[in-house]
Tab-separated table of C-alpha atoms in Angstrom:
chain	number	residue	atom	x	y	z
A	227	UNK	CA	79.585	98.351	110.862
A	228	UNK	CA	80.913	97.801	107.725
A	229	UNK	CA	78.881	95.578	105.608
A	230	UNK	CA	79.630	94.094	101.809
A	231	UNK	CA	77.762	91.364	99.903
A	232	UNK	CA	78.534	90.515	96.278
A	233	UNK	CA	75.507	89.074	94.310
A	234	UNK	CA	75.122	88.039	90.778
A	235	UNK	CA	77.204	84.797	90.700
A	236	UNK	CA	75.614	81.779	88.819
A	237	UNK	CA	76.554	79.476	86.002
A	238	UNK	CA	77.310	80.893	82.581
A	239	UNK	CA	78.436	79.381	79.234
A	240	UNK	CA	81.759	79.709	78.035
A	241	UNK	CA	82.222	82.906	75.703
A	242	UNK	CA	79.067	84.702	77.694
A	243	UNK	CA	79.292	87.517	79.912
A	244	UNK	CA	78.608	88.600	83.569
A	245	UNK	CA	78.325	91.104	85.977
A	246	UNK	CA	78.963	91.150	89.816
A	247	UNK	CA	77.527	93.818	92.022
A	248	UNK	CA	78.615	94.329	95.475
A	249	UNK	CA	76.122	96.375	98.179
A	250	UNK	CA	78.496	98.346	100.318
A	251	UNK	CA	77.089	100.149	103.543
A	252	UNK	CA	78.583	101.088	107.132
A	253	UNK	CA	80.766	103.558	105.704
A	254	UNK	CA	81.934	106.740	103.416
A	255	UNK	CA	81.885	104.331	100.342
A	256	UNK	CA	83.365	107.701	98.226
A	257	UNK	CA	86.060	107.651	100.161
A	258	UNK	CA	87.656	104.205	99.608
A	259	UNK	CA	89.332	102.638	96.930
A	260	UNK	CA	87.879	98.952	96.309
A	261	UNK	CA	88.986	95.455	94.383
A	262	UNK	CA	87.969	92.288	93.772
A	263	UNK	CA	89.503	88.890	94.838
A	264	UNK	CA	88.896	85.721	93.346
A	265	UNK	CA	89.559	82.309	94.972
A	266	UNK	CA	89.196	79.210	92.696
A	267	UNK	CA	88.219	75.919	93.690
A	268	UNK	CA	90.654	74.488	96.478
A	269	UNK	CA	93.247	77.452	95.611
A	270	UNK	CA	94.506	80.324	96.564
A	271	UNK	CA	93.320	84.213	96.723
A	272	UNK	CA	93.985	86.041	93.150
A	273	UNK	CA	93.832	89.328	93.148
A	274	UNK	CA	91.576	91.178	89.916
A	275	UNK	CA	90.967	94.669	90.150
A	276	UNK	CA	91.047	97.760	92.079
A	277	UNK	CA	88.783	100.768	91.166
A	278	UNK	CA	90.292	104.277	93.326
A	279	UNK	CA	87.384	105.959	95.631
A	280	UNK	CA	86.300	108.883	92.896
A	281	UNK	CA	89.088	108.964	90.420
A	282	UNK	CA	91.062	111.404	92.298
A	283	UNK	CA	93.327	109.034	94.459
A	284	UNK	CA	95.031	107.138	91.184
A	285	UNK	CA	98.030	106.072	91.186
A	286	UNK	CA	99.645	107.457	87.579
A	287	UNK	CA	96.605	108.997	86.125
A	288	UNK	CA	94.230	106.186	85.957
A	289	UNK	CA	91.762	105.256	88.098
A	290	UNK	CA	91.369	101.330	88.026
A	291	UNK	CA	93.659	98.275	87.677
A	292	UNK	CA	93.147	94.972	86.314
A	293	UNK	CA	95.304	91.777	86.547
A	294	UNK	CA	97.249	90.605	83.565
A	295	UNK	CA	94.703	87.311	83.567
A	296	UNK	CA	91.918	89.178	83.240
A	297	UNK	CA	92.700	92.788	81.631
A	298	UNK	CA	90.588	93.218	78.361
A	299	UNK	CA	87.698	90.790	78.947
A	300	UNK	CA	86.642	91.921	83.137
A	301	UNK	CA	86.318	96.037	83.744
A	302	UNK	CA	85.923	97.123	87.137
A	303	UNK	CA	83.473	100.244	88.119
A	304	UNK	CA	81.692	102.035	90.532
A	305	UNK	CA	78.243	104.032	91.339
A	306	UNK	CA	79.585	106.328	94.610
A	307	UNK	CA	75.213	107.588	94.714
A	308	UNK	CA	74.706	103.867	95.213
A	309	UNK	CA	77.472	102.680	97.380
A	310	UNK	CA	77.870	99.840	94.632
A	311	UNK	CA	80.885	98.223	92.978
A	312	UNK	CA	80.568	96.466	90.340
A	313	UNK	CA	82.997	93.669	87.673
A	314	UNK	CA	81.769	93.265	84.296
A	315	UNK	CA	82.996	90.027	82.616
A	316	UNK	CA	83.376	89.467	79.347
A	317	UNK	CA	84.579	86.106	77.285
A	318	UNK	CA	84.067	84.057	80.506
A	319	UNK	CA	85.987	80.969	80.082
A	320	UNK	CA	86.201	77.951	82.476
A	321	UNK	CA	89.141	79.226	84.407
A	322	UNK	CA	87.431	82.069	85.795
A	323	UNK	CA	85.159	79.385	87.894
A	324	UNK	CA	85.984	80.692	91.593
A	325	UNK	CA	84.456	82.536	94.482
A	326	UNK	CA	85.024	86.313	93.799
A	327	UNK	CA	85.333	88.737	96.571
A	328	UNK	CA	84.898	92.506	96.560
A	329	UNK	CA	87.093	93.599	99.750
A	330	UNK	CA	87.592	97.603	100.815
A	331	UNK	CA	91.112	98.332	101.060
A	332	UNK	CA	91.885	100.902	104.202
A	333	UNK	CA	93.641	103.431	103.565
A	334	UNK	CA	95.319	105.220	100.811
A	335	UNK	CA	97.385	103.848	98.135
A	336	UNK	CA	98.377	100.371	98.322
A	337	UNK	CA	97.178	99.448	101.767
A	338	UNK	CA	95.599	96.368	103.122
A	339	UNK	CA	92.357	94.838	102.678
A	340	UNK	CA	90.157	95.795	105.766
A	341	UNK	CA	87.113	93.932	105.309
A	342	UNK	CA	85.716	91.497	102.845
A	343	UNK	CA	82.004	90.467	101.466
A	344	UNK	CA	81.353	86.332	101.795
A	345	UNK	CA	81.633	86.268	98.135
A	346	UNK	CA	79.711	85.157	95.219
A	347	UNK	CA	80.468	81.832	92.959
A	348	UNK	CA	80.666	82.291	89.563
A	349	UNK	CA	81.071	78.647	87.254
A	350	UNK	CA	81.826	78.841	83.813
A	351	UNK	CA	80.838	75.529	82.281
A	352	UNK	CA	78.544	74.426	79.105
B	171	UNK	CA	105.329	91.329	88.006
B	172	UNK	CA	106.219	91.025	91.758
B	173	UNK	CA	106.165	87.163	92.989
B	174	UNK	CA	106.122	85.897	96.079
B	175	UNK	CA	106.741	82.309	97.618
B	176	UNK	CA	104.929	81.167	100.481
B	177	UNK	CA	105.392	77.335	101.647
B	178	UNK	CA	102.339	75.077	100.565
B	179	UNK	CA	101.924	73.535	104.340
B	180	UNK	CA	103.216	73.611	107.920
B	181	UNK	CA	102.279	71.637	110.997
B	182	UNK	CA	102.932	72.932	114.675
B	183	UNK	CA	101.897	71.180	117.818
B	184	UNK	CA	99.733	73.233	120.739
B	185	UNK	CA	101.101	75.461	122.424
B	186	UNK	CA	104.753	75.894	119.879
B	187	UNK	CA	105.577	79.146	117.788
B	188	UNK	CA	104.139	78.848	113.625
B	189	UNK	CA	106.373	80.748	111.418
B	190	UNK	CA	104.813	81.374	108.316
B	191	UNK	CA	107.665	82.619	105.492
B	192	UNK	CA	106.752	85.348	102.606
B	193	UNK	CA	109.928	85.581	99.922
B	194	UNK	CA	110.610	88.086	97.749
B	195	UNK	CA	113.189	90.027	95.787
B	196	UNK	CA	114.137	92.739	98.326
B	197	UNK	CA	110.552	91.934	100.480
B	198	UNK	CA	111.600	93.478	103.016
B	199	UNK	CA	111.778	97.269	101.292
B	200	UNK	CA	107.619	96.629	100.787
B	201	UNK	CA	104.644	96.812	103.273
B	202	UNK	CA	103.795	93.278	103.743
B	203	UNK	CA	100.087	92.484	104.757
B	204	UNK	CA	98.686	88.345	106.658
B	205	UNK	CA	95.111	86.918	106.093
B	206	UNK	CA	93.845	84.409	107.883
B	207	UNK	CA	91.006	82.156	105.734
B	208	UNK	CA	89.337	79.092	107.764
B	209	UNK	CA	87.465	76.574	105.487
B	210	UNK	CA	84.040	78.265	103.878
B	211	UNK	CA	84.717	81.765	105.206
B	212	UNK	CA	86.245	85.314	103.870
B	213	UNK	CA	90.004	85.944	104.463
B	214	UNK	CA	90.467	88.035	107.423
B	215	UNK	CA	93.632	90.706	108.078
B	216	UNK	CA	95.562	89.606	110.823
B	217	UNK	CA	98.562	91.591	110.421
B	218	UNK	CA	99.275	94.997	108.073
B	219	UNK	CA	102.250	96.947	106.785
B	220	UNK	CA	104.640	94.397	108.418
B	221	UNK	CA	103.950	94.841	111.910
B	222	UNK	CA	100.631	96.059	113.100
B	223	UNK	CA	97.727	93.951	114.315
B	224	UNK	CA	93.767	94.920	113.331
B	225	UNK	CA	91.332	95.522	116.513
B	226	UNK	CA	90.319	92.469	117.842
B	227	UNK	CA	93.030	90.009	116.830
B	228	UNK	CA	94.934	88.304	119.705
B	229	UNK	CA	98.704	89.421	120.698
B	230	UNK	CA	99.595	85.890	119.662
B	231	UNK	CA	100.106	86.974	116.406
B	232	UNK	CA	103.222	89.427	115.268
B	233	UNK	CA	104.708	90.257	111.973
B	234	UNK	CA	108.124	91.227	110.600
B	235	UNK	CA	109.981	91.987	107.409
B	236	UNK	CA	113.484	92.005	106.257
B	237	UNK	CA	115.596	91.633	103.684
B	238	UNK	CA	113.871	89.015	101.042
B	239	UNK	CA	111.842	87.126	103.428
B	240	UNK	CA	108.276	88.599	105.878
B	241	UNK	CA	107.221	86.167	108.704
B	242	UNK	CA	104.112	86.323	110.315
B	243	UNK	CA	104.715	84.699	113.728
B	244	UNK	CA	101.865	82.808	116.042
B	245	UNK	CA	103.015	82.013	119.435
B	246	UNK	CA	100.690	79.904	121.651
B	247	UNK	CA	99.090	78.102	119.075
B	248	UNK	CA	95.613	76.868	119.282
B	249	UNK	CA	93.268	74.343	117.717
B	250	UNK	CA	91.344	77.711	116.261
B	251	UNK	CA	94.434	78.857	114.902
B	252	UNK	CA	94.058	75.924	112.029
B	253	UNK	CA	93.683	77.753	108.422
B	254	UNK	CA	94.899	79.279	105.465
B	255	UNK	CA	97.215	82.179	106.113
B	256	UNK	CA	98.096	84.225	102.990
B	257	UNK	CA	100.735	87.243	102.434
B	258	UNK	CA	99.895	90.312	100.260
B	259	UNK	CA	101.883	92.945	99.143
B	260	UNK	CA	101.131	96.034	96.548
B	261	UNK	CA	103.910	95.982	93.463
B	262	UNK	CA	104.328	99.607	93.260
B	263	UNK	CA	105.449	98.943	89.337
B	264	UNK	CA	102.747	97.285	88.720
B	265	UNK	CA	100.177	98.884	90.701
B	266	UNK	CA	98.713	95.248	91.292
B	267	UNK	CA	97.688	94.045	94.241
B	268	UNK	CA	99.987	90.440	95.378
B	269	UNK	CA	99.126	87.518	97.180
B	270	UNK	CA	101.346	84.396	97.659
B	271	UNK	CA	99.782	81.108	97.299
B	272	UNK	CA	99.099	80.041	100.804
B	273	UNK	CA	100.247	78.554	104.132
B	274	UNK	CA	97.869	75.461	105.353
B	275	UNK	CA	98.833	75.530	108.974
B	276	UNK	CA	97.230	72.533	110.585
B	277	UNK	CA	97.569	72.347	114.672
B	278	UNK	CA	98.654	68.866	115.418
């Protein structure tokens, strides 16, 4: 079955950076694009990135998206030989405290989020 | 980018029909997607592209989409159906991924 689990959460300083890693196994990870969702204390789900299976499925020529509250500092990527995704965050600041998620989307272009990891907590604080 | 307004809260007693509203400019022309999140856990799909259900959720819960509002519809409602339900939508400008801000249904 399909199995993800995010790891690499903890407590960083303001201004340091971070990267999440996300274990994916149970299926053709190649074959499916991926994102990350973030959830911050008592809110709601904020979407952050999507990363497309191996560059081939993008949308307009590029491969990975970032929301507008993070593009710049967090970069989303991929190892397909490892099955891993991966969000490297940059010029954390305290609003980026939340749970984030990597989730596999199911199908092709713009569909639905299939299955999600239990997330990792990230807290920005000094 | 695309927004979308989903009420904070909504109560319904056992056994009544929830309604939870999605609004949007024209919502109904996109593919609207339902999680489900209970306290401490990962959102689950419950509905996707409007109308269909995932394996393994109940017949209780049904989806539709038109015009500038999506509903996502439990009939029946049960104690376990007490939890976060969120809407989701891709902006096809954009290419972002959209999620409205929530629906706390609490069974009475």
């Amino acid at each position: 079955q399909v199995q993800l689990v995010e790891s690499g959460g903890g407590v960083v300083q303001p201004g340091r950076s971070l990267r999440l890693s996300c274990a994916a196994s149970g299926f053709t990870f190649s074959s499916y694009n991926m994102h990350w969702v973030r959830q911050a204390p008592g809110q709601g789900l904020e979407w952050v990135a999507v990363i497309s299976n191996d560059g081939s499925n993008s949308y307009d020529g590029s491969d990975k998206y970032h929301a507008d509250s993070v593009k710049g500092r967090f970069t989303v990527s991929r190892d397909n030989s490892k099955n891993m995704l991966y969000l490297q965050m940059n010029s954390l600041r305290a609003e980026d405290t939340a749970i984030y998620y990597c989730a596999k989307e199911a199908g092709v272009g713009g569909s639905y989020l299939s299955h999600w990891g239990p997330g990792a907590l990230l807290a920005v604080s000094s | 980018s695309y927004v979308v307004t989903q009420p904070p809260s909504m109560s319904v007693a056992p056994g009544k029909t929830a309604r939870i509203t999605c609004g949007g400019n024209n919502i109904g022309d996109k593919s609207v997607h339902w999680y489900q999140q209970r306290p401490g856990q990962a959102p689950v799909p419950v509905i996707y592209y409007d109308t269909d259900r995932p394996s393994g959720i109940p017949e209780r819960f049904s989806g539709s989409n038109s015009g500038n509002t999506a509903t996502l519809s439990i009939s029946r409602v049960e104690a376990g159906d007490e939890a976060d339900y969120y809407c989701q939508l891709w902006d096809t400008f954009s290419h972002h991924w959209v999620f409205g801000g929530g629906t706390r249904l609490t069974v009475l």
